[in-house]
PDB file of C-alpha atoms and ligand atoms in Angstrom:
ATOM      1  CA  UNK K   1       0.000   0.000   0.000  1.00 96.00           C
ATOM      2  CA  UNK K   2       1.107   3.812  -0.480  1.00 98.00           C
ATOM      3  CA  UNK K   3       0.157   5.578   2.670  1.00 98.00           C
ATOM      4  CA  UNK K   4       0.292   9.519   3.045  1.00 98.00           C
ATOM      5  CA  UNK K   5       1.019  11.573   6.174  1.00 99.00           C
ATOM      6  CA  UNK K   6      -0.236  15.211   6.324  1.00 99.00           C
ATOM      7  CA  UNK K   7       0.051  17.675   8.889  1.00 98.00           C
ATOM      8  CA  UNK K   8      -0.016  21.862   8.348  1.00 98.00           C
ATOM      9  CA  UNK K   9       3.979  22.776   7.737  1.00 98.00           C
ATOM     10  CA  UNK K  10       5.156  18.900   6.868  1.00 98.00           C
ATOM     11  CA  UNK K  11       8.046  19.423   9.216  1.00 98.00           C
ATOM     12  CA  UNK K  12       7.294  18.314  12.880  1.00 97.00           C
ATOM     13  CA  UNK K  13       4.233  15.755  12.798  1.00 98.00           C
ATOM     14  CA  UNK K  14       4.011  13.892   9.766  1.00 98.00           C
ATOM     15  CA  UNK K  15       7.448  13.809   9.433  1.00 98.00           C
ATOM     16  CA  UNK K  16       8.059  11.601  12.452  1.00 98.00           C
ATOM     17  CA  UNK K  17       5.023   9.843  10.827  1.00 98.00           C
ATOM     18  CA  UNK K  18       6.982   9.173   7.880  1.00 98.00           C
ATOM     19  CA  UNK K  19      10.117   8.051   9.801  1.00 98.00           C
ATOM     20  CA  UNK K  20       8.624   5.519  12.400  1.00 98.00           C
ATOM     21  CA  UNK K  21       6.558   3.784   9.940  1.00 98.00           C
ATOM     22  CA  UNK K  22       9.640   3.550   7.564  1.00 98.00           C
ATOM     23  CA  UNK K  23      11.884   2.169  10.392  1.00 98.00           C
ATOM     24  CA  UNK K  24       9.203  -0.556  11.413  1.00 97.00           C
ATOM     25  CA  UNK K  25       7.897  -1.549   8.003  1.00 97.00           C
ATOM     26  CA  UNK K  26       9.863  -1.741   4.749  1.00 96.00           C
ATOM     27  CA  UNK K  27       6.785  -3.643   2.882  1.00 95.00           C
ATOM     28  CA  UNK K  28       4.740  -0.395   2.435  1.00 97.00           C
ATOM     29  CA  UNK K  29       5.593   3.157   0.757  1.00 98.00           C
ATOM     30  CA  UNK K  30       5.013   5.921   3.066  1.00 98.00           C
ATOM     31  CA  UNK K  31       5.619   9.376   2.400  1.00 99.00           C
ATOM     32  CA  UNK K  32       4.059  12.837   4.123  1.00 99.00           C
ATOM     33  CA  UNK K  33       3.364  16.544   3.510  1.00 99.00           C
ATOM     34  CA  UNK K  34       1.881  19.239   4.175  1.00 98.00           C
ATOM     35  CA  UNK K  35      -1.282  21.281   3.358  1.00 98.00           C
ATOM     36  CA  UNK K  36       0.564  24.357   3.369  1.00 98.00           C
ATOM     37  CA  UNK K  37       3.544  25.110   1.256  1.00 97.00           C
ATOM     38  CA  UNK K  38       5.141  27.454   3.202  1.00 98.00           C
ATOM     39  CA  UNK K  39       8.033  25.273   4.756  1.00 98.00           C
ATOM     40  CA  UNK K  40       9.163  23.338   0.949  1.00 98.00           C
ATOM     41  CA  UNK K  41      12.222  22.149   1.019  1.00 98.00           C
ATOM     42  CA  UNK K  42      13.015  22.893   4.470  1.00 98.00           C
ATOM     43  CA  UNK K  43      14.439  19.394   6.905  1.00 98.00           C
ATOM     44  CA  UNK K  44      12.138  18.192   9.615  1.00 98.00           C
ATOM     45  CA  UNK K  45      11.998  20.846  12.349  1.00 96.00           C
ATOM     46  CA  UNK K  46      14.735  21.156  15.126  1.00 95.00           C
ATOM     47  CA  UNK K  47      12.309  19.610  17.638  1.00 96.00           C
ATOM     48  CA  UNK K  48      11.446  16.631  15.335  1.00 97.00           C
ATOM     49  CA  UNK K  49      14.678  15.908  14.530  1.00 97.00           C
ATOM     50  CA  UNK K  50      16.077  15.994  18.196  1.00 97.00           C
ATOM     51  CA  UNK K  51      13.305  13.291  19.207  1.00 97.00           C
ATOM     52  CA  UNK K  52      13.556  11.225  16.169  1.00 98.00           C
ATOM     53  CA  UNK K  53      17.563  11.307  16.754  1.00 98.00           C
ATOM     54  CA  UNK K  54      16.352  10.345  20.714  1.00 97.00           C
ATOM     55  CA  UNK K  55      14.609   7.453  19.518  1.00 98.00           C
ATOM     56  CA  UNK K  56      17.316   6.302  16.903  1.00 98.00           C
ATOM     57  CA  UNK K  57      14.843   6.920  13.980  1.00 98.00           C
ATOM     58  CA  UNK K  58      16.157   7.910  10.587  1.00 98.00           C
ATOM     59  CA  UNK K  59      14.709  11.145   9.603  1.00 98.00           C
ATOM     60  CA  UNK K  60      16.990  13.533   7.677  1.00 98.00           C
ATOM     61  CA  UNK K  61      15.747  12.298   4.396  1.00 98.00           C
ATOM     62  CA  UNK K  62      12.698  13.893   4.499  1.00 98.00           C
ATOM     63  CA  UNK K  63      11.740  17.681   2.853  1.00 98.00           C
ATOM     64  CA  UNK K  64       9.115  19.700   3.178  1.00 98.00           C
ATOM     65  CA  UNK K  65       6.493  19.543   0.262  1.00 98.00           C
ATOM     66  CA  UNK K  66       3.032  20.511  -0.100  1.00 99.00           C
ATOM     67  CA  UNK K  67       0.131  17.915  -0.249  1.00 99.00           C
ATOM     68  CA  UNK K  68      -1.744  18.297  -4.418  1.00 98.00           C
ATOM     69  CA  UNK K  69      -4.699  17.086  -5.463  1.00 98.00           C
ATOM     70  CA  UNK K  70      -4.999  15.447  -7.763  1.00 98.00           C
ATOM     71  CA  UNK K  71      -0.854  14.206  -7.814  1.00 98.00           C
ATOM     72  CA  UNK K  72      -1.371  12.820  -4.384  1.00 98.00           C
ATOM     73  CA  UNK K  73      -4.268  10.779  -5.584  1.00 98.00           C
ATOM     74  CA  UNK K  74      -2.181   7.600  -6.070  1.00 98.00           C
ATOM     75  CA  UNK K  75      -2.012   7.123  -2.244  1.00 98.00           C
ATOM     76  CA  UNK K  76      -4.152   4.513  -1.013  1.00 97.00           C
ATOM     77  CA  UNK K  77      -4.449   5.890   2.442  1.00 98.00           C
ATOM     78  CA  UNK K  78      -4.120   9.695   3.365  1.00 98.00           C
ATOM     79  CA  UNK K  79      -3.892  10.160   7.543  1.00 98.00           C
ATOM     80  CA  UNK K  80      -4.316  13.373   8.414  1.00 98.00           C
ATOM     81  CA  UNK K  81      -2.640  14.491  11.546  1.00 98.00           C
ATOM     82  CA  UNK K  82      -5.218  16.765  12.897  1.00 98.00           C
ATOM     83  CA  UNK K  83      -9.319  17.974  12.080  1.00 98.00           C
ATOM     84  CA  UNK K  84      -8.221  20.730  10.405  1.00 98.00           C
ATOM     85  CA  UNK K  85      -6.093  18.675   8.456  1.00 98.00           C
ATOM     86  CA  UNK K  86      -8.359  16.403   7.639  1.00 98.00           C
ATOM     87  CA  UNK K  87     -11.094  18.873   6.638  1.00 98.00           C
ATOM     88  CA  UNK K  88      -8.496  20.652   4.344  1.00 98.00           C
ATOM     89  CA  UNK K  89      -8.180  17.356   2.479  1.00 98.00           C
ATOM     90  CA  UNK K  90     -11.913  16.873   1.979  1.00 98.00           C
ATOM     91  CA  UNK K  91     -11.579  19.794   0.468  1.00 98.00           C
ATOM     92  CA  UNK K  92      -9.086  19.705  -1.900  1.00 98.00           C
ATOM     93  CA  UNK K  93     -10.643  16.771  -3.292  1.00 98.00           C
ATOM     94  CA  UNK K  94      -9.689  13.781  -1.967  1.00 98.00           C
ATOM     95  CA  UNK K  95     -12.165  10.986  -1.376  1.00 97.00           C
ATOM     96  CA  UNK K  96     -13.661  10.825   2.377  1.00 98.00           C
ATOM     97  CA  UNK K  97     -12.916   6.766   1.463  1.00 97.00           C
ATOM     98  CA  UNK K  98      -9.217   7.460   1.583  1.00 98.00           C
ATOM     99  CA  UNK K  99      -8.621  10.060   4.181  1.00 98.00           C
ATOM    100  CA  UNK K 100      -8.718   9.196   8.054  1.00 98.00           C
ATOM    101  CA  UNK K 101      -7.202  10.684  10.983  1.00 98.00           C
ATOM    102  CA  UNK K 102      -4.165   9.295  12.202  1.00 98.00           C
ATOM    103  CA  UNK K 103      -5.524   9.277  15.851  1.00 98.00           C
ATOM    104  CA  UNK K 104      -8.253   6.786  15.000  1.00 98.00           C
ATOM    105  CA  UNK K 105      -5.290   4.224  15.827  1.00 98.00           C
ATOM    106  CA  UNK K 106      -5.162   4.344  18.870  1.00 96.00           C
ATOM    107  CA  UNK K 107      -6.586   7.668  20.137  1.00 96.00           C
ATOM    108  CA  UNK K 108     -10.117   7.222  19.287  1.00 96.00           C
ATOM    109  CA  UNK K 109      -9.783  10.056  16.591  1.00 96.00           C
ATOM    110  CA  UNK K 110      -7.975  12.324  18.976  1.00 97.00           C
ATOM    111  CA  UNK K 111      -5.875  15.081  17.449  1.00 97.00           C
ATOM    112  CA  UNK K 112      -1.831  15.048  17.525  1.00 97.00           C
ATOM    113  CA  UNK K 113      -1.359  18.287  18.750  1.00 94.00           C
ATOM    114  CA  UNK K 114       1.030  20.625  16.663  1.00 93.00           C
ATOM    115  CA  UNK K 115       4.429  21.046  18.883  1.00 90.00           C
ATOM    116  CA  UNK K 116       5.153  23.930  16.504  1.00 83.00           C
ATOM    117  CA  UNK K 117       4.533  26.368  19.134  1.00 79.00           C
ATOM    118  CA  UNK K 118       6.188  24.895  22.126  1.00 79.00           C
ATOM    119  CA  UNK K 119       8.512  25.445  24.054  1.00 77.00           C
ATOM    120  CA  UNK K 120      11.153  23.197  25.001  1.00 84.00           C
ATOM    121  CA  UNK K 121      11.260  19.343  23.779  1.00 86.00           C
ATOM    122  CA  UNK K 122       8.524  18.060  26.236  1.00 87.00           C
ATOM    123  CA  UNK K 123       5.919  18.281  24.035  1.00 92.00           C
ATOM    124  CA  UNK K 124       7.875  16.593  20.939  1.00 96.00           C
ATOM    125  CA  UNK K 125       8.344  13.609  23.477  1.00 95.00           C
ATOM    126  CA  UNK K 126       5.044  13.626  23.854  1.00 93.00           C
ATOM    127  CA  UNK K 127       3.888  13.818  20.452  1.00 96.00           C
ATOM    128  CA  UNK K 128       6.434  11.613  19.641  1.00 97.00           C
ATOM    129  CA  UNK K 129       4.898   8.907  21.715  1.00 97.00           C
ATOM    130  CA  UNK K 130       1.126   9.171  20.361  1.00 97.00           C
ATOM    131  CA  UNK K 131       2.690   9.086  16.525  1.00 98.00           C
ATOM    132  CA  UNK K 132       4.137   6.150  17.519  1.00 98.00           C
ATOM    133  CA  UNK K 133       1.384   4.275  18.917  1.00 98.00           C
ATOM    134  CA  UNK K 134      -0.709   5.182  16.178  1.00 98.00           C
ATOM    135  CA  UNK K 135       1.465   4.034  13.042  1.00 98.00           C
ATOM    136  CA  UNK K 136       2.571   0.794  14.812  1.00 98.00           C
ATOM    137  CA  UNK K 137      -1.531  -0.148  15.389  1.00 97.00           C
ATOM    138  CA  UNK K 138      -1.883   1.101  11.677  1.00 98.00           C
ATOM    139  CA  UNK K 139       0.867  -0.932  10.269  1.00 97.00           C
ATOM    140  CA  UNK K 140      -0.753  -3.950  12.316  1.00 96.00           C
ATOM    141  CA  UNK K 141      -4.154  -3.409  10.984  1.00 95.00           C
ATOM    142  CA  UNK K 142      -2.855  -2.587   7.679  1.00 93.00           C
ATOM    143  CA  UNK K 143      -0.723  -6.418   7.871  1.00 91.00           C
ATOM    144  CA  UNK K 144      -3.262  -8.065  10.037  1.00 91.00           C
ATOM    145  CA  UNK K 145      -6.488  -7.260   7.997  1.00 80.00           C
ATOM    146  CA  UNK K 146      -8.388  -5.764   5.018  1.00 60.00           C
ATOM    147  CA  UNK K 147      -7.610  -2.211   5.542  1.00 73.00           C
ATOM    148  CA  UNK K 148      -7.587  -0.698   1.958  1.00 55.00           C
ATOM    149  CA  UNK K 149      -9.161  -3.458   0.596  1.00 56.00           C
TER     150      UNK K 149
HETATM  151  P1  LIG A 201       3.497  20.591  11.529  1.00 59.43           P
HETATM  152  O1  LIG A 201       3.819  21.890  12.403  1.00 59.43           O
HETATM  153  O2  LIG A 201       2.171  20.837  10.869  1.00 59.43           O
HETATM  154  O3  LIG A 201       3.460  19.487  12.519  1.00 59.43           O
HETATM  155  O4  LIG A 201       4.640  20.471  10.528  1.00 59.43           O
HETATM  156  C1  LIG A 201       3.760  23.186  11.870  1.00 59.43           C
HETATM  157  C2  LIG A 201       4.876  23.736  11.304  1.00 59.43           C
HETATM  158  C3  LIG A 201       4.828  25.021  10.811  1.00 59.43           C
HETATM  159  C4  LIG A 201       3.655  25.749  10.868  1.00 59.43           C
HETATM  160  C5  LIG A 201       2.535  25.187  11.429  1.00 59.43           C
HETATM  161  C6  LIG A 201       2.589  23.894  11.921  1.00 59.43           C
HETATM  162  N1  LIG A 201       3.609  27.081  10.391  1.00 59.43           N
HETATM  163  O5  LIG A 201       2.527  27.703  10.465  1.00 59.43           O
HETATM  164  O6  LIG A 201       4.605  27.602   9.897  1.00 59.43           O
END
């Protein structure tokens, strides 16, 4: 399957996204960006890469780029990182089918906050953590069952 991960900048959330589900699963393309475009180009943010460098996660590879409909359209399965997010997709075009929140694995839909605005690591540790819950159950479900079938 070719799963999307899309947060607002595409340089603290959906990056890490990216990363942990490419460190614990090599059978599925993942990729991420953003809705806006303002960040292209630019490497994972400071706070990202200091807790994806804490957890020994790969994560340097990844740019900024902005989410397009319809290029993105290949993906089998866009997660959207937050409501807004996920709204913002709907919008652009994409197929309710497709899109989900990322926090339905796991966090009963919850949000993954945006550690943008924080100060201090704390909260990337913390976001960290949810991410990672989420994509593991997701990779499960994705391995165990008929999601995207
Ligand atoms: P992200 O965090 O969506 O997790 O990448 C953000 C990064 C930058 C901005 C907003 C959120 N920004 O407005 O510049």
């Amino acid at each position: 399957m070719k799963i999307l991960f899309v947060c607002l900048g595409n340089i603290c959330r959906s990056p890490l996204a990216q990363a942990i589900a490419q460190k614990y699963n090599q059978d599925h393309e993942f990729d991420s960006a953003g809705i806006s475009g303002y960040h292209r180009g630019s490497p994972p943010c400071k706070g990202s890469q200091w807790v994806a460098r804490e957890h020994n996660i790969p994560i340097m590879h990844i740019t900024s780029r902005p989410v397009r409909y319809p290029k993105d359209d290949h993906f089998d399965l866009i997660l959207a990182l937050d409501t807004q997010n996920y709204q913002d997709l709907l919008a652009m075009g994409f197929e309710a089918h497709k899109v989900r929140k990322l926090g339905e694995f796991g966090f009963d839909g919850l949000d993954v906050p945006d550690p943008y605005y924080y100060t201090g690591m704390e909260g990337f540790e913390r976001v960290y953590s949810m991410i990672e819950t989420c994509v593991l159950n997701l990779i499960k479900e994705i391995n165990d069952s008929s999601l995207g079938h």
